[in-house]
XYZ file of C-alpha atoms in Angstrom:
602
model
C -116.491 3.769 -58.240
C -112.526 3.080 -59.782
C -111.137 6.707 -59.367
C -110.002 7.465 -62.843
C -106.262 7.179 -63.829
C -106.747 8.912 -66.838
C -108.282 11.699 -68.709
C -108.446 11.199 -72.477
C -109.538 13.561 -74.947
C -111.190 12.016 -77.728
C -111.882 13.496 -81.030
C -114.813 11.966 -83.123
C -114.364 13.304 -86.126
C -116.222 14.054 -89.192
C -113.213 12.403 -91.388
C -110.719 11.583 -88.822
C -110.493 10.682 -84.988
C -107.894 10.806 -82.515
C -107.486 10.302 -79.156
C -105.208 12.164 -76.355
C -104.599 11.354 -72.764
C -102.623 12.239 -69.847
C -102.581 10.895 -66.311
C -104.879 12.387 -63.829
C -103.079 14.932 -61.196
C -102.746 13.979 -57.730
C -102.332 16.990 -55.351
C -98.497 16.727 -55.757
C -98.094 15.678 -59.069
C -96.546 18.359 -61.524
C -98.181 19.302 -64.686
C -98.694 15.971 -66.510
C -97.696 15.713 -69.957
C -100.570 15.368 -72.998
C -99.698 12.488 -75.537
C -101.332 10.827 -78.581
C -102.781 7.009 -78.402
C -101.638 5.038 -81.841
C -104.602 3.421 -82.857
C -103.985 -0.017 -84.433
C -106.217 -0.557 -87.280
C -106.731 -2.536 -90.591
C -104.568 -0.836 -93.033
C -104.752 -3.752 -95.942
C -106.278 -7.016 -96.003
C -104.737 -9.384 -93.289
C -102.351 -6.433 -91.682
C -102.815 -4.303 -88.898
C -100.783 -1.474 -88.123
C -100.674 1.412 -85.819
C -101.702 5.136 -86.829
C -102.366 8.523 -84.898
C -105.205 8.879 -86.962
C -108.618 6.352 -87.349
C -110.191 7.493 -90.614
C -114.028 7.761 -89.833
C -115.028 5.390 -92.073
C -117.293 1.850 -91.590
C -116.894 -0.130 -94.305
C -119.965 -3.029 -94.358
C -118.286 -5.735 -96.942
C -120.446 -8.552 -98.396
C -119.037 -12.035 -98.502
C -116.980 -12.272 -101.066
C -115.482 -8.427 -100.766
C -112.911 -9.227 -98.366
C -111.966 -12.563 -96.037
C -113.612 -12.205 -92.467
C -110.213 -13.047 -91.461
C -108.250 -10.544 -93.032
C -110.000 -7.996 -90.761
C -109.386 -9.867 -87.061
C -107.867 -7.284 -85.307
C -105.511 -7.797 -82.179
C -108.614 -8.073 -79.113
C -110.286 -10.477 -81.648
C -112.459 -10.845 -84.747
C -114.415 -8.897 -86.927
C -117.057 -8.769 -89.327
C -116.529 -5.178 -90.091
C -113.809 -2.843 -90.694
C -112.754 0.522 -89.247
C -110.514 2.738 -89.803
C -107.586 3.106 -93.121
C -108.688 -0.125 -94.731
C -112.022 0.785 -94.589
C -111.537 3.831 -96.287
C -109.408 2.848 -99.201
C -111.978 -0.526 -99.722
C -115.030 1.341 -99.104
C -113.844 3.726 -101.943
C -113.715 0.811 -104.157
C -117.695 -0.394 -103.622
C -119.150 2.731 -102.105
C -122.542 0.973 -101.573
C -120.846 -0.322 -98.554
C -119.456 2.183 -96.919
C -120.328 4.429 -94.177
C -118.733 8.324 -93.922
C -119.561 11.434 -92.532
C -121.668 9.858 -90.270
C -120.817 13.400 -87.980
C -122.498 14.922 -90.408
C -125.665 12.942 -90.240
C -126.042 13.108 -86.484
C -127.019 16.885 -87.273
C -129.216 15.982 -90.066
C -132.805 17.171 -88.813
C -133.895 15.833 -92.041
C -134.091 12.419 -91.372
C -134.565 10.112 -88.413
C -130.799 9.685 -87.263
C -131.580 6.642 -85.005
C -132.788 4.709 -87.841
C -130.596 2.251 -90.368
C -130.209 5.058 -92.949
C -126.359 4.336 -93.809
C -125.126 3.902 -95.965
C -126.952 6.020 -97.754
C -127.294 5.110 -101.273
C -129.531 2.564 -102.147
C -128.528 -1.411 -101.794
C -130.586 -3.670 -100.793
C -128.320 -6.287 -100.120
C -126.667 -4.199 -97.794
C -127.178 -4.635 -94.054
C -127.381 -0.136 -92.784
C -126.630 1.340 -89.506
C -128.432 4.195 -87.944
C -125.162 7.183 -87.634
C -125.597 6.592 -83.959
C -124.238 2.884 -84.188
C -121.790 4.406 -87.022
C -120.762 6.908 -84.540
C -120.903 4.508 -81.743
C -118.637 2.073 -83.880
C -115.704 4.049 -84.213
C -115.653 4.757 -80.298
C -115.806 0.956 -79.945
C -112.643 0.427 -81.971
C -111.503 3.191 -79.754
C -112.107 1.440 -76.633
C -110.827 -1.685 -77.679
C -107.892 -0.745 -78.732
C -107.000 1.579 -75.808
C -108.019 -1.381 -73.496
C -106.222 -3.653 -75.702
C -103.078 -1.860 -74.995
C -103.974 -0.229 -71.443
C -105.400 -2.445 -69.425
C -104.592 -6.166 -70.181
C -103.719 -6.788 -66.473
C -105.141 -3.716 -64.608
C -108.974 -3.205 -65.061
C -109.070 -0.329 -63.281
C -106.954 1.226 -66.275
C -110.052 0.431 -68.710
C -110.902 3.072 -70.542
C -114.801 3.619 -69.099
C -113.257 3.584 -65.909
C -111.414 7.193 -67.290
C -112.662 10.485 -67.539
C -113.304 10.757 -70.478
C -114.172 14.216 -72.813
C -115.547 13.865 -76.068
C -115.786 16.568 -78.484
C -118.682 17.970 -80.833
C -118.918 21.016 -82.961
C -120.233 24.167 -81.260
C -122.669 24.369 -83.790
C -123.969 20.845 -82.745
C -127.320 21.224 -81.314
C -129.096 19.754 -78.515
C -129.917 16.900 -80.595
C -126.787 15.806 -81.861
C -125.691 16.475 -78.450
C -127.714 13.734 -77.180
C -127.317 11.322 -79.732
C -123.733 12.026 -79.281
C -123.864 11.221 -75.912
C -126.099 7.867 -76.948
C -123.181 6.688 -79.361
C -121.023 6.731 -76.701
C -122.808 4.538 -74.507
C -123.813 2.073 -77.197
C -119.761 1.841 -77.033
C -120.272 1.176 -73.326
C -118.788 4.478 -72.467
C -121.226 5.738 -70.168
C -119.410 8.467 -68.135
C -118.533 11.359 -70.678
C -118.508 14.935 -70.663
C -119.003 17.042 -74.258
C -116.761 19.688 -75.120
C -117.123 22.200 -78.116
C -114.112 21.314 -81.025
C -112.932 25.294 -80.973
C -112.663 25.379 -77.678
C -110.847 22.571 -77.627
C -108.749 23.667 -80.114
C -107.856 26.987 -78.249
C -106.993 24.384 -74.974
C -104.676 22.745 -77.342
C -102.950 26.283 -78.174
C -102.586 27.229 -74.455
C -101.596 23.934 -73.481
C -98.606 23.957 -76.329
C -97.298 27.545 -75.172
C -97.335 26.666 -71.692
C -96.796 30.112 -69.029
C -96.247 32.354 -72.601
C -99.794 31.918 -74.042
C -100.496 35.180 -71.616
C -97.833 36.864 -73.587
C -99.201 36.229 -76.815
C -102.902 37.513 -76.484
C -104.170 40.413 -74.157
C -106.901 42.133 -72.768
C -109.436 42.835 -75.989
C -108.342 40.588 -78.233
C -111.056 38.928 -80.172
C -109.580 35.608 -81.675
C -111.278 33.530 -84.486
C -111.532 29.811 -84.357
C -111.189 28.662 -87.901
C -111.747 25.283 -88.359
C -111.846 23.853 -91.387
C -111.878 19.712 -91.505
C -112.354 17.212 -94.285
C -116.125 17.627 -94.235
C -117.095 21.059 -92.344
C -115.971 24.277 -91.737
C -116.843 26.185 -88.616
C -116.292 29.037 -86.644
C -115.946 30.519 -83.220
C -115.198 33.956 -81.357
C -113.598 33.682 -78.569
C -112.804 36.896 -76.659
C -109.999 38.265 -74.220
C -111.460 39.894 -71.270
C -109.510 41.109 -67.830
C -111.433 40.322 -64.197
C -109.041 41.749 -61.292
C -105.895 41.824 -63.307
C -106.115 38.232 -64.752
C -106.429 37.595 -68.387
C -110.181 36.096 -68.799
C -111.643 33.917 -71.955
C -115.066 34.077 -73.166
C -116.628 32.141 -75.849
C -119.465 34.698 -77.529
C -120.002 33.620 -80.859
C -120.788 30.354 -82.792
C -121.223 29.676 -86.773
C -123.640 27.342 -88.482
C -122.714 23.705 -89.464
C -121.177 23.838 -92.419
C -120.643 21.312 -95.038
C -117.901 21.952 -97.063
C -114.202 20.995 -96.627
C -111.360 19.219 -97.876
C -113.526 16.342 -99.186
C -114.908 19.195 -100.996
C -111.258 20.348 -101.963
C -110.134 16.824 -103.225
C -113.545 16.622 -105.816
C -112.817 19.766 -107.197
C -109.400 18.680 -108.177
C -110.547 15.336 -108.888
C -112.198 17.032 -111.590
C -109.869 19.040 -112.942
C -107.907 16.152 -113.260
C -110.399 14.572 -115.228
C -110.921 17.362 -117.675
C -107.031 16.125 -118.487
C -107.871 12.719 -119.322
C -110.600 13.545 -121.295
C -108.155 15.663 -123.317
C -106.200 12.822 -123.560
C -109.407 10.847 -125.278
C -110.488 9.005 -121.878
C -113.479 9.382 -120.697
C -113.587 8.039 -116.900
C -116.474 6.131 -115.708
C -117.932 6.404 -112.109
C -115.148 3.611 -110.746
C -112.401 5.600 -112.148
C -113.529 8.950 -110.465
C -113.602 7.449 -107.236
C -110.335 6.537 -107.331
C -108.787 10.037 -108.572
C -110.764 11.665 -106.025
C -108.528 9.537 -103.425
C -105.400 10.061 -105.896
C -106.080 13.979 -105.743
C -106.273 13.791 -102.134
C -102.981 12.510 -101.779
C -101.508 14.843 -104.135
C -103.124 17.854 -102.865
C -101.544 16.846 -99.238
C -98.320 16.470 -100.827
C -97.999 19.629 -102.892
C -99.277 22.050 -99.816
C -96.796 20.549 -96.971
C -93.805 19.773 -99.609
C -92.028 22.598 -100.023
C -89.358 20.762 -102.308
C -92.307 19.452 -104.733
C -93.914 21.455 -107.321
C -95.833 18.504 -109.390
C -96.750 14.725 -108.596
C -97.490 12.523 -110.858
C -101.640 10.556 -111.026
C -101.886 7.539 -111.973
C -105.241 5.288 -112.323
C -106.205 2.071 -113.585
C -107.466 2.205 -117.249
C -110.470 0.173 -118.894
C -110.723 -2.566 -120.868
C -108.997 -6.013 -121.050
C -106.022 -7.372 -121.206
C -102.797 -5.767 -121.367
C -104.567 -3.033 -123.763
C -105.516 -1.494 -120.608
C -102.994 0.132 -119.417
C -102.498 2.851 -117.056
C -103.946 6.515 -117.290
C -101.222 8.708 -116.258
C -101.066 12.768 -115.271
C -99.952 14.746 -113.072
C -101.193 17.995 -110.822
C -99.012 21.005 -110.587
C -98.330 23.239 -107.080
C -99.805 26.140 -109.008
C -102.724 24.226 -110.308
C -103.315 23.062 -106.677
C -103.587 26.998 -104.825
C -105.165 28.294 -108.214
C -108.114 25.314 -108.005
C -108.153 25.574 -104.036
C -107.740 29.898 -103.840
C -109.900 30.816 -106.112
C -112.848 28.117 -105.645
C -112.680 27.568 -101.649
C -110.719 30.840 -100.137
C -111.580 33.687 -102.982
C -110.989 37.061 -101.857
C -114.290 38.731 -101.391
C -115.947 41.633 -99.738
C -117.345 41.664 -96.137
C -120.249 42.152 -97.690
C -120.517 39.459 -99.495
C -122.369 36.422 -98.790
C -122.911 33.058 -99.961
C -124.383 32.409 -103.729
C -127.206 30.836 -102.997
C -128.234 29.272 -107.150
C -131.873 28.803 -108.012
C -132.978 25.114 -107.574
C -133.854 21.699 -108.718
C -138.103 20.942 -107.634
C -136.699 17.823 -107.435
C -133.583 16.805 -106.129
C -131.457 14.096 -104.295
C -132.187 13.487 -100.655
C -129.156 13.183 -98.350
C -126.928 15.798 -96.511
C -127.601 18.800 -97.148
C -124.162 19.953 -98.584
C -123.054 23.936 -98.446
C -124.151 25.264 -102.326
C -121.582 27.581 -102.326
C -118.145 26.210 -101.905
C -116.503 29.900 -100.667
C -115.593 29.501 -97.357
C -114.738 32.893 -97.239
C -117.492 34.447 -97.979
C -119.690 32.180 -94.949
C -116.949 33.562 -93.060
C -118.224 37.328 -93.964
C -121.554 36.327 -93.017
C -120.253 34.697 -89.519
C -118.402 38.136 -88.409
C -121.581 39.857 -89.707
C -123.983 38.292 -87.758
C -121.295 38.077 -84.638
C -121.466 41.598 -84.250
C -123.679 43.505 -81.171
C -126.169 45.871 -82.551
C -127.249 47.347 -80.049
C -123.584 48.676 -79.878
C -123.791 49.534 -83.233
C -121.168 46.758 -84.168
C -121.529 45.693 -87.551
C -119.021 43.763 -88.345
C -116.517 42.217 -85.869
C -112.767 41.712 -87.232
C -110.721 39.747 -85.197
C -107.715 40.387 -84.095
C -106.260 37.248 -83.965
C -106.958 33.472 -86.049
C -105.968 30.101 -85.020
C -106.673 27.939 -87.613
C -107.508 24.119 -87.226
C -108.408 21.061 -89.010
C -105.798 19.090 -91.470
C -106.917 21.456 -94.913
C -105.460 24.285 -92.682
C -102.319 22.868 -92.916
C -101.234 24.408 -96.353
C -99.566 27.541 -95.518
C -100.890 28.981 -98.996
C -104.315 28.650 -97.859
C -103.956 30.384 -94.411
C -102.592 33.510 -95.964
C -105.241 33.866 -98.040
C -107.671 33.712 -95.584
C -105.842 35.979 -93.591
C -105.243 38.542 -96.200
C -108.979 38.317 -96.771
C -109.419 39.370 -92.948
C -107.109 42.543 -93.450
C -108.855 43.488 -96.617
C -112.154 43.888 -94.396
C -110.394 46.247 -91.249
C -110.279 49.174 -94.083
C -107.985 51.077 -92.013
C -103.886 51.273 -92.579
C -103.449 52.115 -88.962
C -105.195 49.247 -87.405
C -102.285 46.098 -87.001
C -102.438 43.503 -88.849
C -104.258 40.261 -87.825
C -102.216 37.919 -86.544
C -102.097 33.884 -86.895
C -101.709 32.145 -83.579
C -99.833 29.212 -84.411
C -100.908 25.905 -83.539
C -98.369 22.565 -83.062
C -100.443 19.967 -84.921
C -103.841 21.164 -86.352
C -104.654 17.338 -86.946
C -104.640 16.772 -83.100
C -105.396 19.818 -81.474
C -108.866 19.050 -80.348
C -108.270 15.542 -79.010
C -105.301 17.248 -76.822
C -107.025 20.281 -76.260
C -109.932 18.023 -74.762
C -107.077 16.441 -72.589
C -106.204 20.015 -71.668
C -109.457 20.464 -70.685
C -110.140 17.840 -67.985
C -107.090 18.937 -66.175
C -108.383 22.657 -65.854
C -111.286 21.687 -64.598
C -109.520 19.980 -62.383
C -107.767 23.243 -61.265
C -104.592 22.770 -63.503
C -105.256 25.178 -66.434
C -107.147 28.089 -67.553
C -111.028 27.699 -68.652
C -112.683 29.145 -71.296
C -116.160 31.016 -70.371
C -118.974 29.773 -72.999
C -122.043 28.121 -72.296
C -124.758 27.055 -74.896
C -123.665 27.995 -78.315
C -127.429 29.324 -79.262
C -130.684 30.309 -77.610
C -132.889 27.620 -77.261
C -136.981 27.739 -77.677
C -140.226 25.656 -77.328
C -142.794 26.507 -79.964
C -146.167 27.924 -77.964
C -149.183 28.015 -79.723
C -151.651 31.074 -79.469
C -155.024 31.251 -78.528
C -156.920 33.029 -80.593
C -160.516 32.243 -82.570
C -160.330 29.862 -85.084
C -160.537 31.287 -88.746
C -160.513 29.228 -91.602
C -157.159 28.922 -93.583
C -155.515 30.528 -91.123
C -153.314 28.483 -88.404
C -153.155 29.673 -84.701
C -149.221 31.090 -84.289
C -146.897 29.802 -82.694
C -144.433 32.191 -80.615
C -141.138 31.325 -79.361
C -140.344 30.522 -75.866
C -136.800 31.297 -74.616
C -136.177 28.303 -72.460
C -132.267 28.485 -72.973
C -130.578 31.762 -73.462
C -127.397 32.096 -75.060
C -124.456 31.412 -72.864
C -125.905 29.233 -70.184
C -122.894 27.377 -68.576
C -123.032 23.695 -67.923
C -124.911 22.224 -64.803
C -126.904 25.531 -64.674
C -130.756 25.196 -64.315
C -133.960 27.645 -64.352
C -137.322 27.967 -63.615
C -140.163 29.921 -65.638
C -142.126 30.260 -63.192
C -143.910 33.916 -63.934
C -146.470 31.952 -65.703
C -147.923 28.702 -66.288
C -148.673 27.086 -70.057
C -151.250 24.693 -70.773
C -149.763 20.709 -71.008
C -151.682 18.724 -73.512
C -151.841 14.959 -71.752
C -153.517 11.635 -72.554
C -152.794 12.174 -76.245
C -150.794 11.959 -79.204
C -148.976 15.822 -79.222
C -146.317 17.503 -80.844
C -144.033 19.593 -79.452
C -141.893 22.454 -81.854
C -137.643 22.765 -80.409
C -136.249 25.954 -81.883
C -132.714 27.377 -81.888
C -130.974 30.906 -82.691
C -126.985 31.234 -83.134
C -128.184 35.541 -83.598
C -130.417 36.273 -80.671
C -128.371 36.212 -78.153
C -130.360 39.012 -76.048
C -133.468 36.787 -75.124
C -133.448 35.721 -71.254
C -135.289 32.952 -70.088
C -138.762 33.397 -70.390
C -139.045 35.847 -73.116
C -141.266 35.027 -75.816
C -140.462 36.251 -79.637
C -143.722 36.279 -81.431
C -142.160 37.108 -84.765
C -138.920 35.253 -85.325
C -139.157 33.446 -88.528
C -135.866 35.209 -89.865
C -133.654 34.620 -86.355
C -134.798 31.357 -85.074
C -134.653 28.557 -86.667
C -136.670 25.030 -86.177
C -134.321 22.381 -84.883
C -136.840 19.439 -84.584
C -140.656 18.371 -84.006
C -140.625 16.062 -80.800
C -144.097 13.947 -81.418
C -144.908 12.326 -78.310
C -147.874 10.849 -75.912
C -147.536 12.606 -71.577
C -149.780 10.526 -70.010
C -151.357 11.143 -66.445
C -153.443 8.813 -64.715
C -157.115 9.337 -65.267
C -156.560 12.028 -67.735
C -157.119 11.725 -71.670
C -156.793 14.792 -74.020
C -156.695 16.934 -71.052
C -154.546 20.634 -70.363
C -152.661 20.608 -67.179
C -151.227 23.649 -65.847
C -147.366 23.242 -65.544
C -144.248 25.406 -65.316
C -141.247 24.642 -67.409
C -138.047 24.046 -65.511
C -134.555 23.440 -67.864
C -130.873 22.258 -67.231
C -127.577 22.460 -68.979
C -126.093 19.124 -67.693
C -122.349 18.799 -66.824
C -122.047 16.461 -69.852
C -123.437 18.922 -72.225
C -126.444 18.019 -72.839
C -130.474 19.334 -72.545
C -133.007 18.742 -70.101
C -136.806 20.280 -70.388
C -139.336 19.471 -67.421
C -142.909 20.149 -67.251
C -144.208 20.458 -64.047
C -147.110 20.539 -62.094
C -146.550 21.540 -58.884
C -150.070 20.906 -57.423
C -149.992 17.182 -58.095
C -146.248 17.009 -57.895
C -146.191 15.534 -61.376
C -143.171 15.686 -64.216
C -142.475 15.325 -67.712
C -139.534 14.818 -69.261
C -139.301 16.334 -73.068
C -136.587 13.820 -74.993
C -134.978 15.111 -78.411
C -133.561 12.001 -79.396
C -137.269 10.902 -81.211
C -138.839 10.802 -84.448
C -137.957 13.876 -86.785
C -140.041 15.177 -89.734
């Protein structure tokens, strides 16, 4: 096997990717530096052009939406596009275009292998499953890097590198997997996951170089704030000392949360709109589109443009002819922080929690999108449910926040948040909680992945972390039937919280009855709150703490056997890549079943 040259840190992003790399250390070698890998892309019809950023977005045109030829990129043709072009075309005829497909691979909802995308109805529209959405950006990826790379050295291809992709932490075992599938689709087979706050925290330590040790110390809790044009999440990591050396542990993990700056740029899109319909226009669906890209734009250059307090928004009218025209606005810095402030970052009590409204009996089917837009108040509910009650800890403050993801740019909107955090220490002698500042929140996980690779090399300092949840197998009681009344099913701890990777374990205290020779179902279950259960525990009421992740339906067959209970032993591993791996065993007639998560979901 090539030793790898490289390690790259890639981040597949929700809204944005971005890859990092650096060359690997030899024994002699000094510190290598971490750079960014311009991706060339479609950026208009017919012209490529290089950009740090590839804009997660497939666009699937029909043929007479765009000339097959105006999307050939440099290593050769194409039929579809990736990247800025898709983007700004696929925001023209939306039936065609693919986004958040991040976002999907988490969807328990739906079957996430299957052509679901995109997602509103057209039949004339050839889908992809978000796997091979997923799996298409990280082709453009590799193309272009081997493109550029390795045109007369092969061993410089990229799956010849190490290569570490990153996921949010509060991806589950799941999305883990189908992660991992996307990447091999995109024939990069040799990958290792990493968690995006972690990454970003690499990034952090990485850009302060010797000082970082200087900057944090011994009890320090530090929140990950990560707020990115789709999802917010967040992260605990904690400052520990082992023999007189500064120690990092990750020990708490929010839920998947979809709201961001996509989120941001609607809500002004709408304000905007309430303008033009003072001015007598009423915008139709086309024209909304548009402004929410135009509000976008504005909204990025009102919060890093300190010189600019209004830009002018300007859309296409309706109608024909010259009589047309052009709809004109504008959107005001104070307008911006008031809409964004108030609606996204309010300030709130820790007690507070998300409004959850009454709703619909019927309703769209699709992602299921955060109902209340205050990412504050999740955050409230995070640091509530981070806390260690058997310490009596209800409610952890941090005492430090690096923020990531582009939104977090805006200084505005990181004081707020911050402010919001002091308002909940209630105590004047406590110091105030600090931002750790980070060099470019738009790359920090892709270099903080780079980061990564060389510490576990030896050449940096790792974080401590593990699984980001518990992990359970639904086990179903015996008990006498009664009518009406199902037998229960109690949770199995097969993963506890924390488990580091390439770890394994045996249950082997008792043995649980396999169903084989038949058509069974088997219940996966995760908790980010219990994070007290051990291996082997079982939870018989957990309804409130653990929640179901998927239903694995499935046939074990064993020779001879149909419809009959084995007795087995479960055996589990946390693989180096990341990923999940639940045996069945029977010892007796040295027999094993592997339980796969990447299957049919109800």
């Amino acid at each position: 096997m090539t030793h790898p040259r490289y390690i790259v840190g890639i981040d597949l992003g929700t809204t944005n990717s971005v890859l990092a790399y650096t060359q690997a250390p030899d024994s002699d070698s000094q510190e290598p530096d971490i750079s960014l890998f311009p991706l060339p892309q479609v950026v208009d019809a017919g012209r490529v052009e290089e950009r740090m950023l590839l804009p997660s977005f497939l666009f699937l045109p029909g043929p007479h939406d765009v000339k097959e030829s105006d999307l050939n990129l440099p290593w050769g043709k194409n039929s579809r596009a990736v990247g800025e072009f898709a983007r700004e075309r696929g925001a023209e005829i939306p039936s065609r275009l693919v986004s958040s497909a991040k976002s999907w691979l988490c969807n328990s909802g739906v079957d996430r292998s299957k052509p679901i995308l995109p997602w509103e109805d057209s039949a004339d529209v050839e889908k992809v499953s978000p796997v091979e959405a997923s799996a298409a950006y990280l082709d453009h990826i590799r193309q272009a890097w081997n493109h550029s790379m390795a045109k007369d050295d092969p061993s410089r291809r990229l799956e010849h590198q190490e290569i570490l992709l990153t996921v949010p932490a509060s991806f589950d075992a799941v999305a883990r997997e189908l992660t991992v599938k996307a990447a091999e689709i995109a024939g990069l087979g040799a990958i290792t996951l990493l968690e995006e706050p972690q990454a970003a925290f690499y990034a952090w330590i990485e850009g302060m170089h010797d000082t970082w040790r200087k900057a944090v110390k011994a009890g320090d809790t530090i929140l990950v704030c990560d707020v990115g044009g789709g999802t917010t999440d967040f992260s605990l990591i904690r400052v520990g000392e082992d023999q007189g050396d500064l120690t990092l542990d990750r020990v708490a993990v929010g839920d998947h949360i979809l709201v961001g700056g996509e989120n941001m740029d609607l809500a002004l899109a709408y304000a905007l709109r309430r303008k033009f319909k003072d001015q007598g226009h009423n915008l139709d669906s086309w024209q909304m589109r548009i402004l929410w890209h135009k509000a976008r734009d504005a909204k990025e250059k009102l919060l890093l443009g300190a010189d600019m307090d209004r830009v002018p928004v300007s859309i296409p009218g309706r109608g024909t002819g010259l009589i047309a025209g052009t709809l004109r606005s504008e959107l005001s810095r104070t307008e911006i922080e008031s809409i964004l402030l108030d609606g996204f970052f309010p300030r709130c009590q820790a007690s507070d929690r998300p409004a959850a409204s009454r709703r619909a009996g019927i309703r769209e089917f699709g992602l299921p999108y955060a109902e209340d837009p205050a990412i504050t108040r999740y955050l409230a509910k995070f640091l509530a449910g981070a806390g260690d009650a058997q310490a009596g800890e209800e409610l952890v403050i941090p005492t430090a926040v690096l923020f990531n993801g582009g939104v977090m740019k805006g200084d505005p909107l990181r004081r707020q948040l911050l402010e919001v955090l002091d308002s909940w220490a209630h105590t004047g002698a406590r110091a105030r909680i600090r931002e750790l500042e980070s060099r470019d929140l738009e790359s920090a996980v892709a270099r903080g992945a780079a980061y990564y690779g060389l510490a576990r090399q030896g050449r940096g300092i790792r974080i401590r972390g593990g699984t980001g949840r518990s992990y359970y197998i639904g086990i179903e009681s015996l008990m006498p039937a009664v009518p009406g009344v199902p037998s229960p099913l109690k949770a199995l701890c097969v993963v506890p919280f924390g488990m580091e990777e390439g770890a394994e374990a045996v249950i082997p205290e008792r043995q649980f009855g396999l169903v084989v020779g038949e058509q069974v179902e088997f219940h996966f279950l995760g908790s980010t709150l219990r994070k007290e259960d051990r291996c082997g525990d079982v939870v018989e009421t957990w309804e409130d703490e653990i929640q179901e992740i998927t239903t694995i339906e499935t046939r074990l067959d064993s020779e001879g056997e149909e419809g009959s209970v084995v007795p087995v032993m479960l055996e589990v591993r946390v693989t180096e890549v990341g990923t999940l791996e639940l045996w069945c065993v029977n010892t007796e007639r040295n027999q094993r079943w592997k339980l796969e998560f990447n299957v049919r979901e109800q």
